[in-house]
CSV table of N, CA and C in Angstrom, one decimal:
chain,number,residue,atom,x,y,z
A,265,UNK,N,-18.0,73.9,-110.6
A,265,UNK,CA,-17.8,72.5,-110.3
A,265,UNK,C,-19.1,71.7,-110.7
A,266,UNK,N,-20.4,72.4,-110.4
A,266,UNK,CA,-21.5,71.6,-110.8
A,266,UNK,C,-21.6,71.4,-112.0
A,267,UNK,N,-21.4,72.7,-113.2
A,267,UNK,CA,-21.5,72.8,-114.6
A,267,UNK,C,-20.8,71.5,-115.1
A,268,UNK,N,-19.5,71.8,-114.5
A,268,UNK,CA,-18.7,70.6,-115.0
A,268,UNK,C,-18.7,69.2,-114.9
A,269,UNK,N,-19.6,69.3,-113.7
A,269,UNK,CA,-20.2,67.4,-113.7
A,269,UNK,C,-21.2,67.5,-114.3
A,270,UNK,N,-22.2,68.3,-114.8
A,270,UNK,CA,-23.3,68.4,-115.2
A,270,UNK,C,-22.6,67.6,-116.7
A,271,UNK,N,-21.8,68.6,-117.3
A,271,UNK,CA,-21.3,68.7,-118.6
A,271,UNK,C,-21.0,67.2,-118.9
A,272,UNK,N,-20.4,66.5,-117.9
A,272,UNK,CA,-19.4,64.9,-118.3
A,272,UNK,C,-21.0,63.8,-118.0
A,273,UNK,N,-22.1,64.7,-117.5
A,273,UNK,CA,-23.3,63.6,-117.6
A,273,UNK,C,-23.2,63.0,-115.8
A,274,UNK,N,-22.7,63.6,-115.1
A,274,UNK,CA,-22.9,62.9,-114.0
A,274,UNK,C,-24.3,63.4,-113.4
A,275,UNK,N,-24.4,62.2,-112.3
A,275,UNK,CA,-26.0,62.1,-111.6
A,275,UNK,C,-26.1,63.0,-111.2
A,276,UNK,N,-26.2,64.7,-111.3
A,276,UNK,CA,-26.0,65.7,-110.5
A,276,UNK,C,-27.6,66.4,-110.4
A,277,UNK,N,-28.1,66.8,-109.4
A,277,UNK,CA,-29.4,68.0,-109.4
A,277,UNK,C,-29.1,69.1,-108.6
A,278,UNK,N,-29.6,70.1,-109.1
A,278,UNK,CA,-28.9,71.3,-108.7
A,278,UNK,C,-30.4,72.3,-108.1
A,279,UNK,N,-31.0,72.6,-107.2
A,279,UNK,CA,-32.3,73.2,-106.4
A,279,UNK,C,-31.6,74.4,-105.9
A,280,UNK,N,-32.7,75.2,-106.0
A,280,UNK,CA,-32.2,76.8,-105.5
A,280,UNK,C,-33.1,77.1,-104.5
A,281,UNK,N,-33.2,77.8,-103.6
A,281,UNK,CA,-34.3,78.4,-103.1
A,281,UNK,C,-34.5,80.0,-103.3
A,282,UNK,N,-35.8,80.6,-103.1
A,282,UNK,CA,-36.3,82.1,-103.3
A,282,UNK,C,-35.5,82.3,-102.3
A,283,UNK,N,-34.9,82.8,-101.6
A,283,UNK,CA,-34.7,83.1,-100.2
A,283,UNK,C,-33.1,83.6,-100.9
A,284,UNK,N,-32.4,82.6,-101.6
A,284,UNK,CA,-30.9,82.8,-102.5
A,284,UNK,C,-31.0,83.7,-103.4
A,285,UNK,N,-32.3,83.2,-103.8
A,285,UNK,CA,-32.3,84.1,-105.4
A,285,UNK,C,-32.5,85.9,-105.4
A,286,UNK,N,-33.5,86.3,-104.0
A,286,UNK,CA,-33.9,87.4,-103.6
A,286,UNK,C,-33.1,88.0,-102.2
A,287,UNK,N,-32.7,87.3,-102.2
A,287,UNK,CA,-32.0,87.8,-100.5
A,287,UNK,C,-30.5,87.9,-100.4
A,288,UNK,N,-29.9,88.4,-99.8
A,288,UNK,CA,-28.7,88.5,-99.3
A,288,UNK,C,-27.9,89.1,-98.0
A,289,UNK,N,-26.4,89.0,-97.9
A,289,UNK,CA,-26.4,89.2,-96.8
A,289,UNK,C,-26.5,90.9,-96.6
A,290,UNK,N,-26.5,91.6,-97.3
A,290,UNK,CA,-27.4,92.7,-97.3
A,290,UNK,C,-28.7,93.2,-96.4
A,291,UNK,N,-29.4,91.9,-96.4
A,291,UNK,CA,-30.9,92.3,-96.3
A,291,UNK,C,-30.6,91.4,-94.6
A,292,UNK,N,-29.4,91.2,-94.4
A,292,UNK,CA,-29.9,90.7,-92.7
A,292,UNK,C,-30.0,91.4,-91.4
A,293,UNK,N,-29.5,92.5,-91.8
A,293,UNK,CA,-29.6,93.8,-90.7
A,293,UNK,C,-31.0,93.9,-90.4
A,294,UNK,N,-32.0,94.1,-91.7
A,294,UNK,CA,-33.2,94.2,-91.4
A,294,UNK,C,-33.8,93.0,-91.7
A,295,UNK,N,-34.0,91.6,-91.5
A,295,UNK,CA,-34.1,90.7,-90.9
A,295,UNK,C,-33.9,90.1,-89.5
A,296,UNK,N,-32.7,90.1,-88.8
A,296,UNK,CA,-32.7,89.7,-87.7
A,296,UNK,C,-32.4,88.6,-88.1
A,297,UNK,N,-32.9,88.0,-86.8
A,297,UNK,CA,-33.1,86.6,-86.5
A,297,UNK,C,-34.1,86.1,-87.6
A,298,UNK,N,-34.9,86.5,-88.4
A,298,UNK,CA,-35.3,85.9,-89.4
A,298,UNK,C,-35.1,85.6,-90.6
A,299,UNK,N,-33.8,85.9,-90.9
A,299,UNK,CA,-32.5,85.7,-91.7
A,299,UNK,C,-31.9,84.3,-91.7
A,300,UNK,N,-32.1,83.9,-90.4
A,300,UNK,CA,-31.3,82.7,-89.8
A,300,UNK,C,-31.7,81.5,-91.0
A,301,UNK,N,-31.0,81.3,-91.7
A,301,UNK,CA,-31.4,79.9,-92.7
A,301,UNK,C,-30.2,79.2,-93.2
A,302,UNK,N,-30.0,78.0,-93.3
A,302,UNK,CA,-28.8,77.5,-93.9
A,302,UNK,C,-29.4,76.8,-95.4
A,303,UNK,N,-28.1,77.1,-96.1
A,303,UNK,CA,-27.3,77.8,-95.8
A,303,UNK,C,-27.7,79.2,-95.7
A,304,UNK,N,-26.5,79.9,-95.2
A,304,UNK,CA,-27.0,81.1,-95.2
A,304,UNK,C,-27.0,82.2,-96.2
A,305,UNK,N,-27.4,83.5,-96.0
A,305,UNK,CA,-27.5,84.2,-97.3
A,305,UNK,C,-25.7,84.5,-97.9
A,306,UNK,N,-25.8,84.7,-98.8
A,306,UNK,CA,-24.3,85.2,-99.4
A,306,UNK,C,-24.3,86.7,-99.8
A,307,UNK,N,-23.3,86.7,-101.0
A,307,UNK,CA,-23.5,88.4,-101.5
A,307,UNK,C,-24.1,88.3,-102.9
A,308,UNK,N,-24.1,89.7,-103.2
A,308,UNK,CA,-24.8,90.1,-104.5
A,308,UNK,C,-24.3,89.1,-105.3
A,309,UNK,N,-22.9,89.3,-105.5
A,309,UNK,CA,-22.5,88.6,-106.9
A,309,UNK,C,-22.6,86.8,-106.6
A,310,UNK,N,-23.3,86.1,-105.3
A,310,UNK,CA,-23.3,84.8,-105.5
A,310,UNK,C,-24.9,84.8,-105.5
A,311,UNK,N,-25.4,85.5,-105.3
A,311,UNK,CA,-27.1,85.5,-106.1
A,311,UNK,C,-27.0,86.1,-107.3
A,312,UNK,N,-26.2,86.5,-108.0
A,312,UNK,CA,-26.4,86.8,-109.6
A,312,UNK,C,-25.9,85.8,-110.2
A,313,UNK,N,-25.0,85.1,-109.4
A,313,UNK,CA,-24.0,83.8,-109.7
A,313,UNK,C,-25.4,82.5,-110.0
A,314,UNK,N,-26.0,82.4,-109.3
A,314,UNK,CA,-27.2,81.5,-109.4
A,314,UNK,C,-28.4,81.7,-110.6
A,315,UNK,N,-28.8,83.0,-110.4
A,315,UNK,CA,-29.4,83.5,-111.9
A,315,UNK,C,-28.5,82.7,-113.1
A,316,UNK,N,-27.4,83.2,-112.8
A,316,UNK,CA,-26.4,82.5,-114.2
A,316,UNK,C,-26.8,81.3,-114.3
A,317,UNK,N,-27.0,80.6,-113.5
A,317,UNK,CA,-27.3,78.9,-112.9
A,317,UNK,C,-28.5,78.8,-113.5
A,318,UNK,N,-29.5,79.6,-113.1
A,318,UNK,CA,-30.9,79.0,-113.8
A,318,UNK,C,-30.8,79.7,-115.2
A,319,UNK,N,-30.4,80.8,-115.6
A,319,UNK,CA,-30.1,81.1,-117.3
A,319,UNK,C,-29.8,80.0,-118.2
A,320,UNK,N,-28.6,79.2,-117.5
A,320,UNK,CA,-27.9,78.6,-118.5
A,320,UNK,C,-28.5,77.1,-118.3
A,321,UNK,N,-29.6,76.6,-117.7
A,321,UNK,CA,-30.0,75.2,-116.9
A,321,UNK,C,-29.2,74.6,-116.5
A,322,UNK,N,-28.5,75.1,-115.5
A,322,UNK,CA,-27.3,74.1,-114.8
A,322,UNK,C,-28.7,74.0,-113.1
A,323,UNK,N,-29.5,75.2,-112.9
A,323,UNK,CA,-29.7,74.3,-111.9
A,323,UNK,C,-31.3,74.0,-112.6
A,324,UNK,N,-31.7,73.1,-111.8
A,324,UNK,CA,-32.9,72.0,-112.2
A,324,UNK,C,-34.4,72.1,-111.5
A,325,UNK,N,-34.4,72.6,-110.2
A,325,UNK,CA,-36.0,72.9,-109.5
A,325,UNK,C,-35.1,74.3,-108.5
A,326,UNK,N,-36.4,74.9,-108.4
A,326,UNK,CA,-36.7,76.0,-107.3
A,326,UNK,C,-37.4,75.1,-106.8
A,327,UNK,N,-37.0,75.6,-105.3
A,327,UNK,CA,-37.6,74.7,-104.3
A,327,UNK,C,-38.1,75.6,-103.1
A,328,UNK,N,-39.1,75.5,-102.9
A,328,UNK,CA,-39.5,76.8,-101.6
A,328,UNK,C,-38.7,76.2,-99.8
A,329,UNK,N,-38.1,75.4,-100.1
A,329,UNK,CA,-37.6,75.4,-98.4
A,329,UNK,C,-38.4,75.5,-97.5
A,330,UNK,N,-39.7,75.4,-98.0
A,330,UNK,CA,-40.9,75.8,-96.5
A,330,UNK,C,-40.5,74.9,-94.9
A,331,UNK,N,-40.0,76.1,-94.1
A,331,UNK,CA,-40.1,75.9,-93.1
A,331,UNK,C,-40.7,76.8,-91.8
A,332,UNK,N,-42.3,76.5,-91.8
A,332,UNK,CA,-43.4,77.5,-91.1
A,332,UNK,C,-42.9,77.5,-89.5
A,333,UNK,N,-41.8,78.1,-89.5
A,333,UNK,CA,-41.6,78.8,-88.0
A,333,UNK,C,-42.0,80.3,-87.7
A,334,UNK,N,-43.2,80.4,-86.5
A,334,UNK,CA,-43.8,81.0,-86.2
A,334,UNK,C,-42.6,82.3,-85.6
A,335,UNK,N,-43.4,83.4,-85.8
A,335,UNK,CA,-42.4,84.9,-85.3
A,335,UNK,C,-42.4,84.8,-83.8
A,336,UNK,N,-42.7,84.1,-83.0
A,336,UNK,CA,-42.5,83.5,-81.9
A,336,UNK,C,-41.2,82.8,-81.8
A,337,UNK,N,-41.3,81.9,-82.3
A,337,UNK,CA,-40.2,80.9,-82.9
A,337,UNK,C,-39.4,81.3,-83.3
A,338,UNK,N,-39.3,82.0,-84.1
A,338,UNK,CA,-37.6,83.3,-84.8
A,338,UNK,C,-37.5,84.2,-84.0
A,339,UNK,N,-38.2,84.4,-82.9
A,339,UNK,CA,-37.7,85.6,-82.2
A,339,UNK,C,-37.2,85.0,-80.9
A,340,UNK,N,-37.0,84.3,-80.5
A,340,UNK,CA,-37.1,83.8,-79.1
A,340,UNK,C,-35.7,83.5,-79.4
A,341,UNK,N,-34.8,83.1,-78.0
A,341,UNK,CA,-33.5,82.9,-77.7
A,341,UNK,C,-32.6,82.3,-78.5
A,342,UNK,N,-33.3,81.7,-78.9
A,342,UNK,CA,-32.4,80.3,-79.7
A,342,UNK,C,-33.7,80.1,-80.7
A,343,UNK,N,-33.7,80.9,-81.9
A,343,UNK,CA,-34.3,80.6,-83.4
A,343,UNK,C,-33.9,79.6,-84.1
A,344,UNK,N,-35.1,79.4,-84.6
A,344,UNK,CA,-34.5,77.9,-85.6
A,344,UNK,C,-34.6,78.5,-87.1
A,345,UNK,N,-33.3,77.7,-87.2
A,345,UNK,CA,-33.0,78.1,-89.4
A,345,UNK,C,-34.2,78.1,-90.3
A,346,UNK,N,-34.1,78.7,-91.1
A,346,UNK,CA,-35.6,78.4,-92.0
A,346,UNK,C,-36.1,79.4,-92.3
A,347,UNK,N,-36.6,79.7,-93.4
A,347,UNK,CA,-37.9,80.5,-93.5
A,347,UNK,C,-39.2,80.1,-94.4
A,348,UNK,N,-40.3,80.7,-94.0
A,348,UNK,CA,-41.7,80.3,-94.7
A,348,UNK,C,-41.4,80.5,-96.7
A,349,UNK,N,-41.6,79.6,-97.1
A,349,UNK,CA,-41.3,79.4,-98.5
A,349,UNK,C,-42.4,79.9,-99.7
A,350,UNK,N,-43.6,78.6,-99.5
A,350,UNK,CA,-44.4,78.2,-99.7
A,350,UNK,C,-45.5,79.1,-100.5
A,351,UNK,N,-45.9,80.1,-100.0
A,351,UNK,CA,-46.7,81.0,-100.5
A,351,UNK,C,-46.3,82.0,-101.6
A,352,UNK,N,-44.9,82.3,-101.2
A,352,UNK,CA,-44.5,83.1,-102.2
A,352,UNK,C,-43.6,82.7,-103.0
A,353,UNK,N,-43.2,81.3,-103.3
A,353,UNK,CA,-42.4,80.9,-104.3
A,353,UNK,C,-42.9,81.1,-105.6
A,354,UNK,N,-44.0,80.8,-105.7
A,354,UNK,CA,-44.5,80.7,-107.3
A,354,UNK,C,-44.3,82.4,-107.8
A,355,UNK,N,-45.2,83.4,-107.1
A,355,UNK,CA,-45.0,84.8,-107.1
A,355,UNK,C,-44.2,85.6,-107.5
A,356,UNK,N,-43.0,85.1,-106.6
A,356,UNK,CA,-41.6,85.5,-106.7
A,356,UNK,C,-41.1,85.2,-108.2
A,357,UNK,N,-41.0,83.9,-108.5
A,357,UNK,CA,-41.0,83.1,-109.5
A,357,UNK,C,-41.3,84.1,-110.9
A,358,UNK,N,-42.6,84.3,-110.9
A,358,UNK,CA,-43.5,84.8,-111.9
A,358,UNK,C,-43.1,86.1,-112.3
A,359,UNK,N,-43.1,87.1,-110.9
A,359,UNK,CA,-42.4,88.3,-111.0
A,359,UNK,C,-41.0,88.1,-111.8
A,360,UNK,N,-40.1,87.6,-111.6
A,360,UNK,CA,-38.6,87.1,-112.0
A,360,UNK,C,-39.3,87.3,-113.7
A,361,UNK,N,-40.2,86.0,-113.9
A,361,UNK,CA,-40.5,86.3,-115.5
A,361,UNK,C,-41.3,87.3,-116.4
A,362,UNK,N,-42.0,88.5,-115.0
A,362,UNK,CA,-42.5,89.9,-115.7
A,362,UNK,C,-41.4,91.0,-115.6
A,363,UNK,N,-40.1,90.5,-115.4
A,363,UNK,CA,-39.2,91.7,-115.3
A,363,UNK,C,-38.0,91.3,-116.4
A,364,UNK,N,-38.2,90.0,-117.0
A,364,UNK,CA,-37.4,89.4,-117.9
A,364,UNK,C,-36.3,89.0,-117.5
A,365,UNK,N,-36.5,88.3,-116.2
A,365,UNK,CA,-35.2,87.2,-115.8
A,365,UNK,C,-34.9,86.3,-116.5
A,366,UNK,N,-36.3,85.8,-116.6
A,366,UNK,CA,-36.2,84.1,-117.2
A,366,UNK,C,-37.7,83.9,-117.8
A,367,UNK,N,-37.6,83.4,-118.8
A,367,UNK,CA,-39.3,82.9,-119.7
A,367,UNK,C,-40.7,82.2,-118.9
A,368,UNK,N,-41.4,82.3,-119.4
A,368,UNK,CA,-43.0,80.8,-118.7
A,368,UNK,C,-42.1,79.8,-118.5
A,369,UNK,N,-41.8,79.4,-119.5
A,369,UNK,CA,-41.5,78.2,-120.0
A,369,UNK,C,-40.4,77.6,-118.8
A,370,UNK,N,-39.2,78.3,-119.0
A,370,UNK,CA,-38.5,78.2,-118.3
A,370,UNK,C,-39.0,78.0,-116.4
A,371,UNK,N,-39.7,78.9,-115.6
A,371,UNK,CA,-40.3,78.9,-114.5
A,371,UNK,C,-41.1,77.8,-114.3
A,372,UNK,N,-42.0,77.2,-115.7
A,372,UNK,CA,-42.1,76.0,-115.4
A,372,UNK,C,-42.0,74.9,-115.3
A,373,UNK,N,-40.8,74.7,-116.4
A,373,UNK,CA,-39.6,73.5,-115.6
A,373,UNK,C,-39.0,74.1,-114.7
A,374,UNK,N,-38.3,74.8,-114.1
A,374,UNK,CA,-38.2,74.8,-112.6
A,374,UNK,C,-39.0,75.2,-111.7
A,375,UNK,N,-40.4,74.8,-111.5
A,375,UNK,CA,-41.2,74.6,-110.6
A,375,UNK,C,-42.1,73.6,-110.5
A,376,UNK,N,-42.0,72.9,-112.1
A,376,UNK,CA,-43.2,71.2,-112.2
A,376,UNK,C,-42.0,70.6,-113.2
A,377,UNK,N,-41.6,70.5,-114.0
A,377,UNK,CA,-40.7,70.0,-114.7
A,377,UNK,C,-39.7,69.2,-114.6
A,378,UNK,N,-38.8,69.9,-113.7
A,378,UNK,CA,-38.1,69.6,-113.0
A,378,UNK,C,-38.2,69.0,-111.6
A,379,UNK,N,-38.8,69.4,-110.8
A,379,UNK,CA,-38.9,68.5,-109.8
A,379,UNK,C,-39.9,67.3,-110.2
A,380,UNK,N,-40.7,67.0,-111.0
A,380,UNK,CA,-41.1,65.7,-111.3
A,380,UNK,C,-40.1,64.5,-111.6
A,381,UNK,N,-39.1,65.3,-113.0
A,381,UNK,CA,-38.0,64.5,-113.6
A,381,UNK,C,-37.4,64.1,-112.5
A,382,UNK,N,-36.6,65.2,-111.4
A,382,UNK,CA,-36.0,64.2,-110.3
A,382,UNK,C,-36.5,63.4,-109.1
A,383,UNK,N,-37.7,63.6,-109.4
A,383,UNK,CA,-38.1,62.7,-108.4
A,383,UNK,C,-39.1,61.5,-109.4
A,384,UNK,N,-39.0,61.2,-110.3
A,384,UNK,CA,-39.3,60.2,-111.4
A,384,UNK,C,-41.4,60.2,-110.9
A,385,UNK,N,-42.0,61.4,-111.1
A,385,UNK,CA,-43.2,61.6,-111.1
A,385,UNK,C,-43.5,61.3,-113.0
A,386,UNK,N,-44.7,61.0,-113.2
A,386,UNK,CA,-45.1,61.7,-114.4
A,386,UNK,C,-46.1,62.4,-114.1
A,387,UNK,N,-45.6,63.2,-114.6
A,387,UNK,CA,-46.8,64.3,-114.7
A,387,UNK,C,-48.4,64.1,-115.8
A,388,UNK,N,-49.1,64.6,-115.0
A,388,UNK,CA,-50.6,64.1,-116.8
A,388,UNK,C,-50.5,64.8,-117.4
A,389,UNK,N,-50.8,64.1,-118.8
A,389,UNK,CA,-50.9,65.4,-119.8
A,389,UNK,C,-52.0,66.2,-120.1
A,390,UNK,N,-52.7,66.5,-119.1
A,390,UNK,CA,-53.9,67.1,-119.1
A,390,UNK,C,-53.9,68.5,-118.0
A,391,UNK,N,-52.8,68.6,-117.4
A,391,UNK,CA,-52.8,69.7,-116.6
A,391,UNK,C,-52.7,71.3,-117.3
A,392,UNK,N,-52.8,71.8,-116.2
A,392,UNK,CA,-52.8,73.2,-116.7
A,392,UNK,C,-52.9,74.6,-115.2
A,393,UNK,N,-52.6,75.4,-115.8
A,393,UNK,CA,-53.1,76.5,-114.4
A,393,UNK,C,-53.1,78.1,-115.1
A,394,UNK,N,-53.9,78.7,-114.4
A,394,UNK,CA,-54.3,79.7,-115.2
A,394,UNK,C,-53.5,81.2,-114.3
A,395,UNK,N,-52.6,82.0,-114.5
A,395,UNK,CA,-51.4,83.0,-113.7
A,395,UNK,C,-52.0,84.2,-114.2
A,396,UNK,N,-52.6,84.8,-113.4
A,396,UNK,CA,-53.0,86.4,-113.4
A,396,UNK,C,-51.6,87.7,-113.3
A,397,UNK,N,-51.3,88.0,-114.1
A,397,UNK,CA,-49.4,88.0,-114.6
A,397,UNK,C,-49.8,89.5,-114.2
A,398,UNK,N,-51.0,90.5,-114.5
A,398,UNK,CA,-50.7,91.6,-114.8
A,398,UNK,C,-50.8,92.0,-113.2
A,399,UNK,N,-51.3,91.7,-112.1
A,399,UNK,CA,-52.4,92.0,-111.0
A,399,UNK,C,-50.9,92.4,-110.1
A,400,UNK,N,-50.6,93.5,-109.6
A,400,UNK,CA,-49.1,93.4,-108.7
A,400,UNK,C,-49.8,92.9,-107.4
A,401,UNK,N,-49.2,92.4,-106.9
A,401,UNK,CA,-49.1,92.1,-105.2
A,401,UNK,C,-47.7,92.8,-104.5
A,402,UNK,N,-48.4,93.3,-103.2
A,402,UNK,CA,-47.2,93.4,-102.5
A,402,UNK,C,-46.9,92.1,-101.2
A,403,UNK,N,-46.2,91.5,-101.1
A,403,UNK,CA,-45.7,90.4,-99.7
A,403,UNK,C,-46.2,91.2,-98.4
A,404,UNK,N,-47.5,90.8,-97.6
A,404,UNK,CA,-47.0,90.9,-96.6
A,404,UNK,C,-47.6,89.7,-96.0
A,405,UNK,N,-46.6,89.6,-94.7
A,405,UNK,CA,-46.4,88.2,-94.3
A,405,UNK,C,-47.7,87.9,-93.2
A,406,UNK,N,-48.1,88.9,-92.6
A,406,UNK,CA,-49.2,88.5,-92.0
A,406,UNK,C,-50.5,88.3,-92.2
A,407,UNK,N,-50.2,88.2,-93.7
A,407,UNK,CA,-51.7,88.4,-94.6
A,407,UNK,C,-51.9,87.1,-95.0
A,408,UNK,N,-50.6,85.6,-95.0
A,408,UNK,CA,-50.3,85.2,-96.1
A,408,UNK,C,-50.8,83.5,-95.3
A,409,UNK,N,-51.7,83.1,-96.0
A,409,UNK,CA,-52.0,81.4,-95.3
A,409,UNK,C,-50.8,80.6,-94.9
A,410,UNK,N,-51.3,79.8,-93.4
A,410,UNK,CA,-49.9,79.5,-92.7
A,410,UNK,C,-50.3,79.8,-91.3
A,411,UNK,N,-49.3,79.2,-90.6
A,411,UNK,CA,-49.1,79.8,-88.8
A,411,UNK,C,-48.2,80.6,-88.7
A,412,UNK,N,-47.1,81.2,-89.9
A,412,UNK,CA,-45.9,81.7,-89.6
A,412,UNK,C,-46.3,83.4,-89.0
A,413,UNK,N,-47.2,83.7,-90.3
A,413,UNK,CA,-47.4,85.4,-89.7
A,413,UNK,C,-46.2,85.9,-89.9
A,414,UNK,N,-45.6,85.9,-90.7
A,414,UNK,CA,-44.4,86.7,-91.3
A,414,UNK,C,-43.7,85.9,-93.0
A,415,UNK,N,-42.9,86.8,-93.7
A,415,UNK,CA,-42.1,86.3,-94.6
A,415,UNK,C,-40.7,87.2,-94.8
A,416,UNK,N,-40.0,86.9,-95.2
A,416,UNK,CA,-38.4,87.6,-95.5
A,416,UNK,C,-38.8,88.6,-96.3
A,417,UNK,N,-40.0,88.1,-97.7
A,417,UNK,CA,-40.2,89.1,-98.8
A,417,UNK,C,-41.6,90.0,-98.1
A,418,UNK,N,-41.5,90.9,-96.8
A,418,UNK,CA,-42.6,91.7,-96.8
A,418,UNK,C,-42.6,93.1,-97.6
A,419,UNK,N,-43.4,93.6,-97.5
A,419,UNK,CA,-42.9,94.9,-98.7
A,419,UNK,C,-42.9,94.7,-100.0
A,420,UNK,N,-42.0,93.2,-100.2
A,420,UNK,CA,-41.6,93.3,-101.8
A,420,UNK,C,-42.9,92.7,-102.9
A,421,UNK,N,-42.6,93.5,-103.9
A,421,UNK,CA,-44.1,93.2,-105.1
A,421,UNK,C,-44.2,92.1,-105.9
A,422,UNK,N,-44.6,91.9,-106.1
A,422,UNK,CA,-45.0,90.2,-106.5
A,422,UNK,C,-46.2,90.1,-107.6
């Protein structure tokens, strides 16, 4: 449906989060309550369904969803939706382009490119940043700047 308004030119923007792109409903057994995000996770084939989405540019920014609720806060009676975004979007990101998801190029408009265009920023033309591509990381969340003290991607390499 989005392709298809995309395709006739309608106003359409289409944002993903890391949490879709790497997660599923898979991974909520061993999440818990820190799973809790809306929307919520789906299955394999609607996270490969979204790869399709950023393959073919139908969607337009990765967006980290940062919402720093403390493991206090997801664990207690009544958690609130969300997870910490912020730190590991770019990583995630980057990893995606050392395993041959998707190009630089590509990760860059959906992560400055793209969110500038829709939100009618210009960007200068003098920027730049410098990505240490070879160095692996592994996620852990308690390591990671923030109040949250956790992430969904602990364990995973980056």
């Amino acid at each position: 449906m989005l392709r298809a308004a995309k395709a006739e030119g309608l106003p359409v923007t289409l944002g993903v989060c890391p949490h879709h792109l790497w997660l599923t409903v898979d991974d909520l057994p061993r999440l818990g309550a820190l799973g809790r995000m809306k929307p919520g996770l789906k299955s394999p084939a609607d996270r490969a369904a979204l790869w399709d989405a950023i393959a073919d540019g139908t969607v337009d920014v990765v967006e980290s969803d940062h919402a720093p609720h403390t493991l206090a806060e997801k664990q207690s009676e009544r958690p609130p939706y969300g997870v910490p975004g912020l730190p590991t979007t770019v990583p995630l990101l980057l990893t995606a382009v050392g395993e041959g998801r998707l190009s630089l190029q590509r990760a860059v408009e959906l992560l400055s490119d793209g969110p500038a265009r829709v939100l009618g920023v210009e960007r200068p033309h003098d920027t730049g940043c410098v990505v240490e591509m070879d160095t692996p990381w592994v996620i852990d969340g308690a390591r990671l700047l923030g109040r949250c003290g956790w992430s969904p991607y602990d364990g995973m390499r980056a």
